[in-house]
Short mmCIF file of C-alpha atoms in Angstrom, two decimals:
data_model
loop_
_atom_site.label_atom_id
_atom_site.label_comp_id
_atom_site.label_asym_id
_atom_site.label_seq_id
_atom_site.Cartn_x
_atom_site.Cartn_y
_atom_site.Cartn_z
CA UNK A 1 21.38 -70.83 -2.93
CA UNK A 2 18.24 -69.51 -1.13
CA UNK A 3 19.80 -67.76 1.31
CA UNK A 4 21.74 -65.92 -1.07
CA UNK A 5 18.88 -65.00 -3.47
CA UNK A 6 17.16 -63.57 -0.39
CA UNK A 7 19.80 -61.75 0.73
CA UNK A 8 20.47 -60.05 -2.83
CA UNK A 9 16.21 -59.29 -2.06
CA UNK A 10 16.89 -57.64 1.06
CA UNK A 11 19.84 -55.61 -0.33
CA UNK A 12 17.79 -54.35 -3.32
CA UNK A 13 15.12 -53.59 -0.92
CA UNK A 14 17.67 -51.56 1.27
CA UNK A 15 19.02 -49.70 -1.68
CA UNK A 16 15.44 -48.58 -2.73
CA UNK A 17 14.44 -47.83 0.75
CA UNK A 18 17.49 -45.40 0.45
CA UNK A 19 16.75 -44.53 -2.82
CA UNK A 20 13.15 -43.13 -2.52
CA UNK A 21 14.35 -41.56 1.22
CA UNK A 22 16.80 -39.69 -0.60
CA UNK A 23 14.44 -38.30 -3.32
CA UNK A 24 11.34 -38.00 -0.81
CA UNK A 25 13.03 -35.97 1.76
CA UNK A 26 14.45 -32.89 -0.57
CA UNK A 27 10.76 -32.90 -2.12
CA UNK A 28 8.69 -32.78 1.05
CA UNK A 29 11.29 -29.72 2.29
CA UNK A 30 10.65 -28.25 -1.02
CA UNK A 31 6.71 -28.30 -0.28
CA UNK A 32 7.36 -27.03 2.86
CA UNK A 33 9.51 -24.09 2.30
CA UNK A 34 7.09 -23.19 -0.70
CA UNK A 35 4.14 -23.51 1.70
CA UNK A 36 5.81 -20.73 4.05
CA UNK A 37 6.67 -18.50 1.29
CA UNK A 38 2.89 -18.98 0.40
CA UNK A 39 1.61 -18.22 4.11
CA UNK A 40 4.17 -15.28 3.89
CA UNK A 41 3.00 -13.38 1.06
CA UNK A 42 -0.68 -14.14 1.80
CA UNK A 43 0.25 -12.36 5.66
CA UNK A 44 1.79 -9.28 3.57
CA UNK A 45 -1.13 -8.94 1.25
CA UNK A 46 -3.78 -9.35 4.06
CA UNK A 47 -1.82 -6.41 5.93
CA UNK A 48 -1.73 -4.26 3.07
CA UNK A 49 -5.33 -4.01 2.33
CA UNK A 50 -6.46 -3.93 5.66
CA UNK A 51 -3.89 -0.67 5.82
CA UNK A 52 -5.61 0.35 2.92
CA UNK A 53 -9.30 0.11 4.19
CA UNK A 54 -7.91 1.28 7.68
CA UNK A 55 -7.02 4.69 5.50
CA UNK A 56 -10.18 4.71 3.14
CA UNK A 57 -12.54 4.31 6.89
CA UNK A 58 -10.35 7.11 7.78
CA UNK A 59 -11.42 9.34 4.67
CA UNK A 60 -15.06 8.35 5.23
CA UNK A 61 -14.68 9.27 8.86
CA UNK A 62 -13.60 12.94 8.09
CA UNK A 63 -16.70 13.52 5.09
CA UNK A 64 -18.94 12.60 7.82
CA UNK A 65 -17.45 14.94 10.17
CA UNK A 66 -17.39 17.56 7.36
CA UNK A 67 -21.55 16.29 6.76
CA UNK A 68 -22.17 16.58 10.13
CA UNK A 69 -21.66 20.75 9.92
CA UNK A 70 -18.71 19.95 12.39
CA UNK A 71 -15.97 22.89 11.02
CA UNK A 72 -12.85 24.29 11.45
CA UNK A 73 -9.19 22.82 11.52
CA UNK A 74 -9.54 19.48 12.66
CA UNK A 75 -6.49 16.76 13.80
CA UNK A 76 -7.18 13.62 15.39
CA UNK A 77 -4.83 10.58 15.77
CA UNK A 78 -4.96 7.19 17.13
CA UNK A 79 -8.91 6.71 16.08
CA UNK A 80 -9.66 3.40 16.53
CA UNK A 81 -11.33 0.83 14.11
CA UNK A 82 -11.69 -2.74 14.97
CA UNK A 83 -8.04 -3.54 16.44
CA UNK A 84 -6.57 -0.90 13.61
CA UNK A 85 -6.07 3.02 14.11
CA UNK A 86 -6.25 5.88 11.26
CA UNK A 87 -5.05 9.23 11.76
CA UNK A 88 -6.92 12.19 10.22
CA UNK A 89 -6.54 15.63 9.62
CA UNK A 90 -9.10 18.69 8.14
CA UNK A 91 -7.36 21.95 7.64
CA UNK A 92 -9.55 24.57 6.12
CA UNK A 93 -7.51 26.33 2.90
CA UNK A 94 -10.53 29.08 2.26
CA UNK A 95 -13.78 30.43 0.67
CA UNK A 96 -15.41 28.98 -2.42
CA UNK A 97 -17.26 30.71 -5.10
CA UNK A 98 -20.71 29.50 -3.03
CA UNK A 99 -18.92 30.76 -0.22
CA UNK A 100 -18.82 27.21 0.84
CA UNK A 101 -15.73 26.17 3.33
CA UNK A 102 -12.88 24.48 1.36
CA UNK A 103 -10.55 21.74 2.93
CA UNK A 104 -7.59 19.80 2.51
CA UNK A 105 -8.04 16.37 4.10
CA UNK A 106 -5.59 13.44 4.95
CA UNK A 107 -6.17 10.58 6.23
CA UNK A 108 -3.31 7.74 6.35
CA UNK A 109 -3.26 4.31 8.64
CA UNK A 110 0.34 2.47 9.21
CA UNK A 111 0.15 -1.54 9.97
CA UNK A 112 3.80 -3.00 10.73
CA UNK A 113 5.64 -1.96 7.65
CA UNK A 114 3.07 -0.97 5.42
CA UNK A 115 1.75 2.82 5.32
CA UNK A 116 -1.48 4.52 3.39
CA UNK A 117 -2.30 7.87 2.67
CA UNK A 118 -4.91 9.58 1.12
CA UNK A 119 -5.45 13.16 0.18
CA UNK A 120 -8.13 14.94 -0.57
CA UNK A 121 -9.75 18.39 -1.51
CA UNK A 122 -13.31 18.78 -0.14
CA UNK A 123 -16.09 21.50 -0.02
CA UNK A 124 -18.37 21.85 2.71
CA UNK A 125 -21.36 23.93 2.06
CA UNK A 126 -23.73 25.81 4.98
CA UNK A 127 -26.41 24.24 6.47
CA UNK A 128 -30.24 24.45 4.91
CA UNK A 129 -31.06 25.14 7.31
CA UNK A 130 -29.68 21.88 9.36
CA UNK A 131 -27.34 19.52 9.03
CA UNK A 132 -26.55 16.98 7.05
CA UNK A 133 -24.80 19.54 4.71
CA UNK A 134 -23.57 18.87 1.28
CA UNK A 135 -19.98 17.77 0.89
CA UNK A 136 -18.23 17.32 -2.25
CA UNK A 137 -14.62 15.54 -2.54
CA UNK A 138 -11.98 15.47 -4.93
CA UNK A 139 -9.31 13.02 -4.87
CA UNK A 140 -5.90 13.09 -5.80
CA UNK A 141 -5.33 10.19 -7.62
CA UNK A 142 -8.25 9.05 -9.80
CA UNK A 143 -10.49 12.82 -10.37
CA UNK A 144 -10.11 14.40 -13.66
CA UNK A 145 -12.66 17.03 -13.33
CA UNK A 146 -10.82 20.47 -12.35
CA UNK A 147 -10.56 21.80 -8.63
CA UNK A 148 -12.20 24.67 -9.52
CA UNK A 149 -15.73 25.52 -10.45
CA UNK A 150 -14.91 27.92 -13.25
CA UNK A 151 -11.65 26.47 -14.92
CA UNK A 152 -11.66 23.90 -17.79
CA UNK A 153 -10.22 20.16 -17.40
CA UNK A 154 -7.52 19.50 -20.01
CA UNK A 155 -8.72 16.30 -19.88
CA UNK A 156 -6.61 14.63 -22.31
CA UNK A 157 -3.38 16.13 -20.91
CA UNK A 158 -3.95 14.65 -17.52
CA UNK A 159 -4.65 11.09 -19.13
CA UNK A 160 -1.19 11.73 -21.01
CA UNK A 161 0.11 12.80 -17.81
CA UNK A 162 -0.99 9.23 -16.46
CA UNK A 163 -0.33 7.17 -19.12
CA UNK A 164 3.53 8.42 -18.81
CA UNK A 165 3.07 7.53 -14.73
CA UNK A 166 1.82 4.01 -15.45
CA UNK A 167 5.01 3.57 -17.88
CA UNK A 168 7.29 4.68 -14.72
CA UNK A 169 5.35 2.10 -12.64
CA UNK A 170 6.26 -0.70 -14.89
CA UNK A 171 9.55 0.46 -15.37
CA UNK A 172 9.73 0.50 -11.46
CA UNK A 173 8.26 -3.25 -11.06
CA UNK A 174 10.88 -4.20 -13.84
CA UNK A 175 13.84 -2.72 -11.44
CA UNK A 176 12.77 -4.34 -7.99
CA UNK A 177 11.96 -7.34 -9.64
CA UNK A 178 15.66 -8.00 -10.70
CA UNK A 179 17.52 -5.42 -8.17
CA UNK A 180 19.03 -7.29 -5.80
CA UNK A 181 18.26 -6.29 -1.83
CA UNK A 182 21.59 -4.54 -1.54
CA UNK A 183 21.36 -2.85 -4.78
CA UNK A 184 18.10 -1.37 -4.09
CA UNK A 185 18.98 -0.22 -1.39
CA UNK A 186 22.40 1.12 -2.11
CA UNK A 187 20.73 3.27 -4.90
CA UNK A 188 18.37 4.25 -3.07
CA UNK A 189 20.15 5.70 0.22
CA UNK A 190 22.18 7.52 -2.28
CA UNK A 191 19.16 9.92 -3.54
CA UNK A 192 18.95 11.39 0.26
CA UNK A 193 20.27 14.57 -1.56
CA UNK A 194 17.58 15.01 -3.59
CA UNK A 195 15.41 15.15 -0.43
CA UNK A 196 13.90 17.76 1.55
CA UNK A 197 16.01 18.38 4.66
CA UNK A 198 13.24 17.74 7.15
CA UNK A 199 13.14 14.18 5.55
CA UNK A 200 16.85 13.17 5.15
CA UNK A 201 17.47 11.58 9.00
CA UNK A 202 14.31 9.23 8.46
CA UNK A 203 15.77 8.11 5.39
CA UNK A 204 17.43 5.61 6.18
CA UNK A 205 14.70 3.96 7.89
CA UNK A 206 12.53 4.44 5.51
CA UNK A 207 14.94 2.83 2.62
CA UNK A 208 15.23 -0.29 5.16
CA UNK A 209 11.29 -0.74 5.33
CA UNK A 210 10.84 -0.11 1.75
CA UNK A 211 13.96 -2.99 0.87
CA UNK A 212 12.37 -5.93 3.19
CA UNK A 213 8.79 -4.63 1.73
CA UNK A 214 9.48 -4.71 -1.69
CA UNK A 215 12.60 -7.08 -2.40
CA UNK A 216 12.95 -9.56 1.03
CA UNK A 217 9.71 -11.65 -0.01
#
């Protein structure tokens, strides 16, 4: 009799040996595959912003230049900072009412997949009578006073004008989030006719990037 109530022990031991295998095992993978997805998206983040602030040194880079009375059209790639590289590019577009030298600037840094540009309008006045000289920039993206000296900002217009691009942007964050990878990029090879020629054989490449960037994670 007590050799069969310990065997009935041992088998309910067995079974919940079993038991708590089978329900440990699918949670600890569970941890582990979230943990990588984690580490993942924490590696795409870190690159984006440090392709960002590769870009924005970039900018700073080419108002110093502009500061430092250096003039003229100006294109320099590979520039190094830290282990990262910018590009950067000063091509004068004319005179200013002060007479002051007028620029368009771009500066843009790509890490793996991830690319950052920024454009910009700058003035560089003339030396009094030595350097540093005054610079004044105007950004693309987040300026609302006007370009020129003597034209008024319709302020309220450009806000509208924004307003209706943050709308697009949600819309846009609606669409990848529920596109699926093949969708996206389906839809998106198929506007290649709505491109400039000069862009239509990188495409394709860049519809790949933009599908493992935006819809792969």
């Amino acid at each position: 009799m007590n050799i069969r109530k310990r065997e009935d022990r041992q088998g309910i031991a067995i079974v919940m040996v079993i038991g708590l295998v089978a329900i440990i095992v699918p949670v600890l993978y569970l941890l582990s595959q979230l943990g990588t997805s984690q580490t993942k998206l924490a590696f795409k983040y870190h690159e984006n912003l440090l392709t960002e602030t590769t870009a924005f040194s970039g900018s700073n880079a080419g108002v110093s230049r502009l500061r430092g009375n250096l003039r003229g059209y100006q294109s320099l790639s590979n520039q190094l900072i830290g282990d990262e590289a910018y590009s950067l590019t000063l091509r004068p577009t004319g005179k200013g009412f002060f007479e002051q030298d007028l620029y368009f600037m771009l500066a843009s840094s790509k890490i793996k997949n991830h690319h950052y540009a920024i454009m910009a309008e700058a003035e560089q006045f003339n030396p009094q009578p030595s350097p540093p000289v005054l610079v004044i920039t105007r950004d693309y993206w987040n300026t609302v006073e006007p370009y020129e000296i003597d034209q008024a900002a319709d302020v309220l217009s450009m806000q509208n004008d924004r307003g209706v691009d943050l709308l697009r942007l949600d819309e846009t964050r609606e669409y990848e989030k529920n596109a699926t990878p093949s969708q996206y990029s389906s839809e998106m090879s198929a506007k290649s006719g709505m491109l400039p020629s000069e862009l239509v054989p990188d495409w394709p490449e860049i519809v790949g990037n933009l599908t493992s960037e935006k819809l792969s994670m």
